[in-house]
Amino acid sequence: MNHKLNEQTTPFMPTRGVIRSIIPMAADNMLFQITVNGSGLPNCLPGQFVQLWVPGVGESPISVCSGHVGSTLELMVRKVGRVTSALFQMQEGDWVGLRGPYGHGFPMNSLEGKDICLIAGGLGVAPIRSVWQYILDHREKYGRVVLIYGMRHSVDLLFRQEFALLHRRRDMDVFIAAEELLGPALPPVSVQLGRVTDMINLADLEGNFEVAVCGPPVMYKYVVAELKKKNIPESKIWLSLERHMKCGIGKCGHCFIGGALTCQAGPVFNLTDLRLLPEVIECA
Ligand SMILES: Cc1cc2nc3c(=O)[nH]c(=O)nc-3n(C[C@H](O)[C@H](O)[C@H](O)COP(=O)(O)OP(=O)(O)OC[C@H]3O[C@@H](n4cnc5c(N)ncnc54)[C@H](O)[C@@H]3O)c2cc1C
Ligand code: FES
């Protein structure tokens, strides 16, 4: 079947992108580097997402995981269903459609001058990676940086090569934890036995910290409780929420939670705003 993008512009019209490289990460996770036609995706900020269209199959929201987006951007995709399985069948040189970037990302401008703690659980490391890459590109604008990443099994570690380099930097503290240490040893990336919350406990968060968090919904309650023990106020905690989405632009209502459309009001929310949305996050 010949799928063509016509010249008409509607909010649903994707931009064409060519898959430049596909890099396997852990089981069922691949990093796609995609070059976009024309001027690329303008003003893409850490924490925003795109609607990725696989021709003939459908669309899915995927976080942009690169900190700098010019004509090329990176997407870390986990194979779970129709669209992502079809994407995994594609090859370098094939094309896909992209709409976006959409949503509110992390407030990188207002975080300037602050110490930053980044907390990622599982695939939540994808949007958090866009934040640390952005910070490292503008390193002088931010204070101390603490990066915490947790996963169920150590073999699920994503961005292993990059973490090996991050571990060697003197301008950030990196803590990686797995609930189970499986498979071959992972030098030079040091993975500790434990949970994200154990790493928060270990980390020195004395200072003027703002915290950016992304992970599975079950993680938030425990992370927020641990941050409170460190005296971090709610107004300094930013959470990225993933909800089922269809249009990505506030038209279909699929992502409605507690009075807000996540695709527009989020996916990144300040914890104080989430408190106003009932049933969104149950915090201790
Ligand atoms: C803002 C945002 C950013 C995202 N970023 C990424 C990313 O960087 N990488 C990535 O791999 N995935 C990401 N996702 C999740 C991804 O969009 C879903 O996994 C999507 O459903 C995959 O499409 P599919 O057609 O392959 O799966 P489907 O056939 O749609 O669904 C497969 C299974 O996943 C469930 N599911 C669908 N959407 C969600 C969701 N949002 N939360 C929990 N379960 C869901 C379905 O109920 C079903 O059980 C993101 C989602 C959102 C909303
Ligand atoms: S995804 Fe359609 S309104 Fe948010």
mmCIF file of C-alpha atoms and ligand atoms in Angstrom:
data_model
loop_
_atom_site.group_PDB
_atom_site.id
_atom_site.type_symbol
_atom_site.label_atom_id
_atom_site.label_comp_id
_atom_site.label_asym_id
_atom_site.label_seq_id
_atom_site.Cartn_x
_atom_site.Cartn_y
_atom_site.Cartn_z
ATOM 1 C CA MET A 1 0.000 0.000 0.000
ATOM 2 C CA ASN A 2 1.301 3.452 -0.881
ATOM 3 C CA HIS A 3 0.891 5.842 2.049
ATOM 4 C CA LYS A 4 1.457 9.435 1.057
ATOM 5 C CA LEU A 5 1.466 12.582 3.195
ATOM 6 C CA ASN A 6 -0.336 15.272 1.249
ATOM 7 C CA GLU A 7 0.561 18.956 1.412
ATOM 8 C CA GLN A 8 -2.583 20.008 3.287
ATOM 9 C CA THR A 9 -1.839 21.066 6.857
ATOM 10 C CA THR A 10 -4.179 20.022 9.657
ATOM 11 C CA PRO A 11 -3.300 19.506 13.333
ATOM 12 C CA PHE A 12 -3.289 15.788 12.569
ATOM 13 C CA MET A 13 -0.888 16.006 9.636
ATOM 14 C CA PRO A 14 2.395 14.320 10.567
ATOM 15 C CA THR A 15 5.826 15.401 9.420
ATOM 16 C CA ARG A 16 7.783 12.752 7.640
ATOM 17 C CA GLY A 17 10.828 11.331 9.428
ATOM 18 C CA VAL A 18 13.401 8.809 8.204
ATOM 19 C CA ILE A 19 14.726 6.190 10.614
ATOM 20 C CA ARG A 20 18.484 6.795 10.612
ATOM 21 C CA SER A 21 19.453 4.123 13.100
ATOM 22 C CA ILE A 22 17.933 1.510 15.335
ATOM 23 C CA ILE A 23 19.949 0.604 18.425
ATOM 24 C CA PRO A 24 18.862 -2.371 20.535
ATOM 25 C CA MET A 25 19.051 -1.559 24.263
ATOM 26 C CA ALA A 26 17.542 -4.147 26.587
ATOM 27 C CA ALA A 27 14.959 -6.821 25.737
ATOM 28 C CA ASP A 28 12.063 -5.264 23.798
ATOM 29 C CA ASN A 29 13.563 -1.758 23.985
ATOM 30 C CA MET A 30 15.133 0.001 21.019
ATOM 31 C CA LEU A 31 16.468 3.487 20.487
ATOM 32 C CA PHE A 32 15.288 5.022 17.199
ATOM 33 C CA GLN A 33 17.179 7.961 15.736
ATOM 34 C CA ILE A 34 14.894 9.764 13.328
ATOM 35 C CA THR A 35 15.703 12.593 10.952
ATOM 36 C CA VAL A 36 12.784 14.873 10.282
ATOM 37 C CA ASN A 37 12.079 16.698 7.031
ATOM 38 C CA GLY A 38 12.546 20.446 6.791
ATOM 39 C CA SER A 39 13.282 22.401 9.953
ATOM 40 C CA GLY A 40 12.600 19.446 12.239
ATOM 41 C CA LEU A 41 10.401 19.707 15.320
ATOM 42 C CA PRO A 42 10.603 23.318 16.511
ATOM 43 C CA ASN A 43 11.267 24.249 20.159
ATOM 44 C CA CYS A 44 11.158 20.748 21.566
ATOM 45 C CA LEU A 45 11.729 20.837 25.345
ATOM 46 C CA PRO A 46 12.711 18.051 27.762
ATOM 47 C CA GLY A 47 9.629 16.101 28.848
ATOM 48 C CA GLN A 48 7.560 16.777 25.739
ATOM 49 C CA PHE A 49 6.284 13.978 23.534
ATOM 50 C CA VAL A 50 5.517 13.310 19.890
ATOM 51 C CA GLN A 51 2.776 11.299 18.260
ATOM 52 C CA LEU A 52 4.613 8.649 16.281
ATOM 53 C CA TRP A 53 2.735 7.312 13.263
ATOM 54 C CA VAL A 54 3.607 3.973 11.714
ATOM 55 C CA PRO A 55 2.033 4.076 8.236
ATOM 56 C CA GLY A 56 -0.909 1.726 7.875
ATOM 57 C CA VAL A 57 -0.934 0.834 11.590
ATOM 58 C CA GLY A 58 -1.549 3.873 13.800
ATOM 59 C CA GLU A 59 -0.111 6.398 16.242
ATOM 60 C CA SER A 60 1.329 6.297 19.751
ATOM 61 C CA PRO A 61 2.623 9.015 22.070
ATOM 62 C CA ILE A 62 6.365 8.640 22.697
ATOM 63 C CA SER A 63 8.618 10.908 24.766
ATOM 64 C CA VAL A 64 11.455 12.641 23.027
ATOM 65 C CA CYS A 65 14.521 11.322 24.841
ATOM 66 C CA SER A 66 17.218 13.540 23.370
ATOM 67 C CA GLY A 67 18.033 16.838 25.086
ATOM 68 C CA HIS A 68 18.818 18.717 21.924
ATOM 69 C CA VAL A 69 16.430 18.335 19.007
ATOM 70 C CA GLY A 70 17.550 19.700 15.681
ATOM 71 C CA SER A 71 16.673 17.816 12.550
ATOM 72 C CA THR A 72 17.317 14.517 14.369
ATOM 73 C CA LEU A 73 15.637 13.276 17.518
ATOM 74 C CA GLU A 74 15.761 10.079 19.534
ATOM 75 C CA LEU A 75 12.922 7.911 20.802
ATOM 76 C CA MET A 76 13.330 4.999 23.197
ATOM 77 C CA VAL A 77 10.520 2.581 22.442
ATOM 78 C CA ARG A 78 9.336 -0.487 24.309
ATOM 79 C CA LYS A 79 7.458 -3.060 22.260
ATOM 80 C CA VAL A 80 4.060 -3.549 23.915
ATOM 81 C CA GLY A 81 1.299 -3.510 21.295
ATOM 82 C CA ARG A 82 0.243 -2.829 17.709
ATOM 83 C CA VAL A 83 2.108 0.354 16.859
ATOM 84 C CA THR A 84 5.317 -0.407 18.694
ATOM 85 C CA SER A 85 5.432 -3.993 17.321
ATOM 86 C CA ALA A 86 5.021 -2.650 13.784
ATOM 87 C CA LEU A 87 7.782 -0.099 14.446
ATOM 88 C CA PHE A 88 10.085 -2.915 15.558
ATOM 89 C CA GLN A 89 9.559 -4.543 12.116
ATOM 90 C CA MET A 90 10.856 -1.415 10.368
ATOM 91 C CA GLN A 91 14.400 -0.876 9.185
ATOM 92 C CA GLU A 92 16.894 1.915 8.847
ATOM 93 C CA GLY A 93 15.880 4.064 5.856
ATOM 94 C CA ASP A 94 12.135 3.449 6.356
ATOM 95 C CA TRP A 95 9.970 6.441 7.139
ATOM 96 C CA VAL A 96 7.447 7.232 9.853
ATOM 97 C CA GLY A 97 5.235 10.229 10.656
ATOM 98 C CA LEU A 98 5.691 12.528 13.646
ATOM 99 C CA ARG A 99 3.358 15.142 15.136
ATOM 100 C CA GLY A 100 4.409 17.496 17.881
ATOM 101 C CA PRO A 101 6.180 18.226 20.090
ATOM 102 C CA TYR A 102 3.190 18.292 22.452
ATOM 103 C CA GLY A 103 2.452 18.973 26.090
ATOM 104 C CA HIS A 104 4.257 20.792 28.852
ATOM 105 C CA GLY A 105 7.759 19.577 29.489
ATOM 106 C CA PHE A 106 9.922 20.227 32.550
ATOM 107 C CA PRO A 107 10.299 23.975 33.301
ATOM 108 C CA MET A 108 13.976 24.177 32.379
ATOM 109 C CA ASN A 109 14.066 27.988 32.462
ATOM 110 C CA SER A 110 12.657 28.357 35.951
ATOM 111 C CA LEU A 111 14.938 25.551 37.178
ATOM 112 C CA GLU A 112 18.012 27.589 36.270
ATOM 113 C CA GLY A 113 20.264 28.368 39.225
ATOM 114 C CA LYS A 114 18.791 25.461 41.229
ATOM 115 C CA ASP A 115 20.215 22.103 42.267
ATOM 116 C CA ILE A 116 18.465 19.388 40.289
ATOM 117 C CA CYS A 117 17.585 15.836 41.294
ATOM 118 C CA LEU A 118 16.362 13.577 38.478
ATOM 119 C CA ILE A 119 14.543 10.367 39.403
ATOM 120 C CA ALA A 120 13.661 7.725 36.809
ATOM 121 C CA GLY A 121 11.990 4.351 37.164
ATOM 122 C CA GLY A 122 12.116 1.818 34.312
ATOM 123 C CA LEU A 123 11.209 3.299 30.934
ATOM 124 C CA GLY A 124 10.705 6.646 32.694
ATOM 125 C CA VAL A 125 14.432 7.078 32.081
ATOM 126 C CA ALA A 126 13.564 8.089 28.480
ATOM 127 C CA PRO A 127 12.109 11.560 29.211
ATOM 128 C CA ILE A 128 14.512 12.028 32.151
ATOM 129 C CA ARG A 129 17.409 11.496 29.720
ATOM 130 C CA SER A 130 16.238 14.501 27.718
ATOM 131 C CA VAL A 131 16.513 16.550 30.945
ATOM 132 C CA TRP A 132 20.070 15.488 31.861
ATOM 133 C CA GLN A 133 21.259 15.947 28.283
ATOM 134 C CA TYR A 134 19.737 19.434 28.255
ATOM 135 C CA ILE A 135 21.363 20.287 31.602
ATOM 136 C CA LEU A 136 24.763 19.022 30.444
ATOM 137 C CA ASP A 137 24.430 21.191 27.311
ATOM 138 C CA HIS A 138 23.791 24.207 29.584
ATOM 139 C CA ARG A 139 25.801 23.021 32.566
ATOM 140 C CA GLU A 140 26.759 26.470 33.871
ATOM 141 C CA LYS A 141 23.090 27.374 34.362
ATOM 142 C CA TYR A 142 22.378 24.681 36.948
ATOM 143 C CA GLY A 143 23.776 23.811 40.372
ATOM 144 C CA ARG A 144 24.435 20.299 41.678
ATOM 145 C CA VAL A 145 22.913 17.447 39.706
ATOM 146 C CA VAL A 146 21.884 14.129 41.252
ATOM 147 C CA LEU A 147 20.578 11.406 38.936
ATOM 148 C CA ILE A 148 18.764 8.373 40.346
ATOM 149 C CA TYR A 149 17.587 5.509 38.141
ATOM 150 C CA GLY A 150 15.894 2.341 39.328
ATOM 151 C CA MET A 151 14.664 -0.779 37.595
ATOM 152 C CA ARG A 152 13.329 -4.216 38.455
ATOM 153 C CA HIS A 153 16.195 -6.298 36.987
ATOM 154 C CA SER A 154 19.712 -5.056 36.229
ATOM 155 C CA VAL A 155 19.541 -6.542 32.701
ATOM 156 C CA ASP A 156 16.843 -3.947 31.927
ATOM 157 C CA LEU A 157 19.340 -1.090 32.316
ATOM 158 C CA LEU A 158 18.857 1.307 29.390
ATOM 159 C CA PHE A 159 21.524 3.680 27.999
ATOM 160 C CA ARG A 160 24.306 1.566 29.534
ATOM 161 C CA GLN A 161 27.123 3.163 27.504
ATOM 162 C CA GLU A 162 25.904 6.620 28.393
ATOM 163 C CA PHE A 163 25.679 5.775 32.089
ATOM 164 C CA ALA A 164 29.275 4.516 31.979
ATOM 165 C CA LEU A 165 30.298 8.018 30.871
ATOM 166 C CA LEU A 166 27.986 9.791 33.339
ATOM 167 C CA HIS A 167 29.492 7.803 36.221
ATOM 168 C CA ARG A 168 32.885 9.314 35.408
ATOM 169 C CA ARG A 169 31.700 12.915 35.486
ATOM 170 C CA ARG A 170 32.591 14.961 38.539
ATOM 171 C CA ASP A 171 29.752 17.413 38.077
ATOM 172 C CA MET A 172 26.948 14.978 38.786
ATOM 173 C CA ASP A 173 26.189 12.161 41.242
ATOM 174 C CA VAL A 174 24.687 9.061 39.667
ATOM 175 C CA PHE A 175 22.894 6.318 41.593
ATOM 176 C CA ILE A 176 21.553 3.234 39.825
ATOM 177 C CA ALA A 177 19.564 0.560 41.629
ATOM 178 C CA ALA A 178 17.976 -2.729 40.629
ATOM 179 C CA GLU A 179 15.691 -4.851 42.745
ATOM 180 C CA GLU A 180 17.389 -7.957 41.351
ATOM 181 C CA LEU A 181 20.919 -8.195 40.033
ATOM 182 C CA LEU A 182 20.730 -10.564 37.077
ATOM 183 C CA GLY A 183 23.026 -11.654 34.287
ATOM 184 C CA PRO A 184 26.653 -10.714 33.727
ATOM 185 C CA ALA A 185 28.378 -8.098 35.886
ATOM 186 C CA LEU A 186 27.938 -4.648 34.476
ATOM 187 C CA PRO A 187 31.206 -2.763 34.905
ATOM 188 C CA PRO A 188 31.825 0.092 34.469
ATOM 189 C CA VAL A 189 28.238 0.916 35.387
ATOM 190 C CA SER A 190 27.772 0.264 39.058
ATOM 191 C CA VAL A 191 24.294 -1.001 39.883
ATOM 192 C CA GLN A 192 23.336 -1.291 43.542
ATOM 193 C CA LEU A 193 20.812 -3.710 44.958
ATOM 194 C CA GLY A 194 17.724 -1.776 46.009
ATOM 195 C CA ARG A 195 14.995 0.584 44.942
ATOM 196 C CA VAL A 196 14.822 4.150 43.775
ATOM 197 C CA THR A 197 13.702 5.134 47.272
ATOM 198 C CA ASP A 198 16.863 3.582 48.784
ATOM 199 C CA MET A 199 18.941 5.724 46.436
ATOM 200 C CA ILE A 200 17.029 8.878 47.437
ATOM 201 C CA ASN A 201 17.827 7.979 51.001
ATOM 202 C CA LEU A 202 21.544 7.574 50.152
ATOM 203 C CA ALA A 203 21.824 10.763 48.122
ATOM 204 C CA ASP A 204 22.857 14.072 49.635
ATOM 205 C CA LEU A 205 19.928 16.351 48.771
ATOM 206 C CA GLU A 206 20.875 19.197 51.098
ATOM 207 C CA GLY A 207 20.566 22.392 49.100
ATOM 208 C CA ASN A 208 18.136 24.178 46.854
ATOM 209 C CA PHE A 209 16.874 21.077 45.063
ATOM 210 C CA GLU A 210 14.082 20.829 42.512
ATOM 211 C CA VAL A 211 13.137 17.285 41.568
ATOM 212 C CA ALA A 212 11.977 15.840 38.236
ATOM 213 C CA VAL A 213 10.403 12.376 38.364
ATOM 214 C CA CYS A 214 9.178 9.906 35.738
ATOM 215 C CA GLY A 215 8.362 6.243 36.249
ATOM 216 C CA PRO A 216 5.547 3.763 36.684
ATOM 217 C CA PRO A 217 2.528 5.238 38.553
ATOM 218 C CA VAL A 218 3.068 2.967 41.562
ATOM 219 C CA MET A 219 6.469 4.576 42.148
ATOM 220 C CA TYR A 220 5.268 8.144 42.731
ATOM 221 C CA LYS A 221 3.692 7.662 46.126
ATOM 222 C CA TYR A 222 6.871 6.168 47.604
ATOM 223 C CA VAL A 223 9.193 8.644 45.903
ATOM 224 C CA VAL A 224 7.182 11.626 47.150
ATOM 225 C CA ALA A 225 7.156 10.200 50.692
ATOM 226 C CA GLU A 226 10.944 9.779 50.608
ATOM 227 C CA LEU A 227 11.456 13.282 49.231
ATOM 228 C CA LYS A 228 9.331 14.665 52.049
ATOM 229 C CA LYS A 229 11.656 12.996 54.542
ATOM 230 C CA LYS A 230 14.413 15.030 52.871
ATOM 231 C CA ASN A 231 12.347 18.189 53.453
ATOM 232 C CA ILE A 232 11.763 18.841 49.755
ATOM 233 C CA PRO A 233 8.540 20.876 49.455
ATOM 234 C CA GLU A 234 5.785 19.768 47.059
ATOM 235 C CA SER A 235 6.196 22.925 45.009
ATOM 236 C CA LYS A 236 9.669 21.694 44.031
ATOM 237 C CA ILE A 237 8.552 18.282 42.792
ATOM 238 C CA TRP A 238 7.710 17.835 39.085
ATOM 239 C CA LEU A 239 6.106 14.594 37.932
ATOM 240 C CA SER A 240 5.574 13.338 34.392
ATOM 241 C CA LEU A 241 2.334 11.367 34.061
ATOM 242 C CA GLU A 242 1.561 8.993 31.230
ATOM 243 C CA ARG A 243 -2.063 8.450 30.409
ATOM 244 C CA HIS A 244 -3.775 6.769 27.502
ATOM 245 C CA MET A 245 -3.794 9.270 24.664
ATOM 246 C CA LYS A 246 -5.182 9.368 21.169
ATOM 247 C CA CYS A 247 -5.066 12.808 19.560
ATOM 248 C CA GLY A 248 -2.357 14.424 21.725
ATOM 249 C CA ILE A 249 -3.846 17.899 21.146
ATOM 250 C CA GLY A 250 -6.841 18.233 23.457
ATOM 251 C CA LYS A 251 -9.560 17.068 21.030
ATOM 252 C CA CYS A 252 -10.543 13.502 21.926
ATOM 253 C CA GLY A 253 -10.742 13.483 25.739
ATOM 254 C CA HIS A 254 -8.938 10.123 26.051
ATOM 255 C CA CYS A 255 -6.364 11.537 28.468
ATOM 256 C CA PHE A 256 -8.857 13.295 30.787
ATOM 257 C CA ILE A 257 -7.937 12.916 34.459
ATOM 258 C CA GLY A 258 -9.412 14.709 37.421
ATOM 259 C CA GLY A 259 -10.565 17.706 35.386
ATOM 260 C CA ALA A 260 -7.525 18.104 33.136
ATOM 261 C CA LEU A 261 -6.377 16.837 29.754
ATOM 262 C CA THR A 262 -2.955 15.313 30.332
ATOM 263 C CA CYS A 263 -1.822 15.901 26.762
ATOM 264 C CA GLN A 264 -2.184 19.654 27.216
ATOM 265 C CA ALA A 265 -1.910 20.401 30.953
ATOM 266 C CA GLY A 266 0.854 17.746 31.272
ATOM 267 C CA PRO A 267 2.447 15.333 30.911
ATOM 268 C CA VAL A 268 4.665 17.202 33.384
ATOM 269 C CA PHE A 269 2.825 18.561 36.434
ATOM 270 C CA ASN A 270 3.954 20.265 39.588
ATOM 271 C CA LEU A 271 2.915 18.149 42.581
ATOM 272 C CA THR A 272 0.930 21.057 44.060
ATOM 273 C CA ASP A 273 -1.221 21.155 40.903
ATOM 274 C CA LEU A 274 -1.740 17.400 40.971
ATOM 275 C CA ARG A 275 -3.137 17.704 44.481
ATOM 276 C CA LEU A 276 -5.970 19.702 42.929
ATOM 277 C CA LEU A 277 -6.816 16.818 40.599
ATOM 278 C CA PRO A 278 -8.591 14.147 42.645
ATOM 279 C CA GLU A 279 -7.593 10.492 42.192
ATOM 280 C CA VAL A 280 -4.542 11.316 40.136
ATOM 281 C CA ILE A 281 -1.805 10.451 42.540
ATOM 282 C CA GLU A 282 -2.126 8.974 45.955
ATOM 283 C CA CYS A 283 0.632 10.492 48.029
ATOM 284 C CA ALA A 284 1.619 9.516 51.512
HETATM 285 C C1 LIG B 1 3.142 11.202 27.229
HETATM 286 C C2 LIG B 1 3.514 9.754 26.956
HETATM 287 C C3 LIG B 1 4.842 9.446 26.700
HETATM 288 C C4 LIG B 1 5.201 8.112 26.418
HETATM 289 N N1 LIG B 1 6.519 7.842 26.156
HETATM 290 C C5 LIG B 1 6.881 6.596 25.811
HETATM 291 C C6 LIG B 1 8.234 6.305 25.456
HETATM 292 O O1 LIG B 1 9.125 7.170 25.489
HETATM 293 N N2 LIG B 1 8.528 5.038 25.072
HETATM 294 C C7 LIG B 1 7.572 4.043 25.028
HETATM 295 O O2 LIG B 1 7.907 2.907 24.655
HETATM 296 N N3 LIG B 1 6.296 4.277 25.392
HETATM 297 C C8 LIG B 1 5.928 5.528 25.767
HETATM 298 N N4 LIG B 1 4.613 5.786 26.104
HETATM 299 C C9 LIG B 1 3.654 4.674 26.164
HETATM 300 C C10 LIG B 1 3.176 4.312 24.769
HETATM 301 O O3 LIG B 1 2.528 5.419 24.175
HETATM 302 C C11 LIG B 1 2.168 3.140 24.886
HETATM 303 O O4 LIG B 1 2.877 1.997 25.328
HETATM 304 C C12 LIG B 1 1.464 2.863 23.566
HETATM 305 O O5 LIG B 1 0.239 2.297 23.857
HETATM 306 C C13 LIG B 1 2.173 1.903 22.661
HETATM 307 O O6 LIG B 1 1.370 1.719 21.512
HETATM 308 P P1 LIG B 1 1.000 0.276 20.950
HETATM 309 O O7 LIG B 1 0.028 0.455 19.845
HETATM 310 O O8 LIG B 1 2.265 -0.456 20.628
HETATM 311 O O9 LIG B 1 0.347 -0.441 22.184
HETATM 312 P P2 LIG B 1 -1.226 -0.649 22.435
HETATM 313 O O10 LIG B 1 -1.672 -1.740 21.517
HETATM 314 O O11 LIG B 1 -1.932 0.650 22.392
HETATM 315 O O12 LIG B 1 -1.234 -1.059 23.944
HETATM 316 C C14 LIG B 1 -0.504 -2.115 24.487
HETATM 317 C C15 LIG B 1 -0.787 -2.184 25.975
HETATM 318 O O13 LIG B 1 -0.327 -1.015 26.659
HETATM 319 C C16 LIG B 1 -1.425 -0.408 27.376
HETATM 320 N N5 LIG B 1 -1.194 1.044 27.338
HETATM 321 C C17 LIG B 1 -1.375 1.863 26.297
HETATM 322 N N6 LIG B 1 -1.047 3.142 26.621
HETATM 323 C C18 LIG B 1 -0.640 3.113 27.912
HETATM 324 C C19 LIG B 1 -0.184 4.096 28.833
HETATM 325 N N7 LIG B 1 -0.053 5.375 28.531
HETATM 326 N N8 LIG B 1 0.122 3.681 30.097
HETATM 327 C C20 LIG B 1 0.007 2.408 30.454
HETATM 328 N N9 LIG B 1 -0.413 1.436 29.617
HETATM 329 C C21 LIG B 1 -0.741 1.774 28.371
HETATM 330 C C22 LIG B 1 -2.645 -0.847 26.675
HETATM 331 O O14 LIG B 1 -3.757 -0.819 27.539
HETATM 332 C C23 LIG B 1 -2.258 -2.272 26.285
HETATM 333 O O15 LIG B 1 -2.385 -3.136 27.369
HETATM 334 C C24 LIG B 1 4.223 7.086 26.410
HETATM 335 C C25 LIG B 1 2.888 7.415 26.668
HETATM 336 C C26 LIG B 1 2.530 8.727 26.947
HETATM 337 C C27 LIG B 1 1.113 9.060 27.211
HETATM 338 S S1 FES B 2 -5.148 12.727 23.919
HETATM 339 FE FE1 FES B 2 -6.927 13.562 22.994
HETATM 340 S S2 FES B 2 -7.516 15.060 24.454
HETATM 341 FE FE2 FES B 2 -5.599 14.381 25.221
#
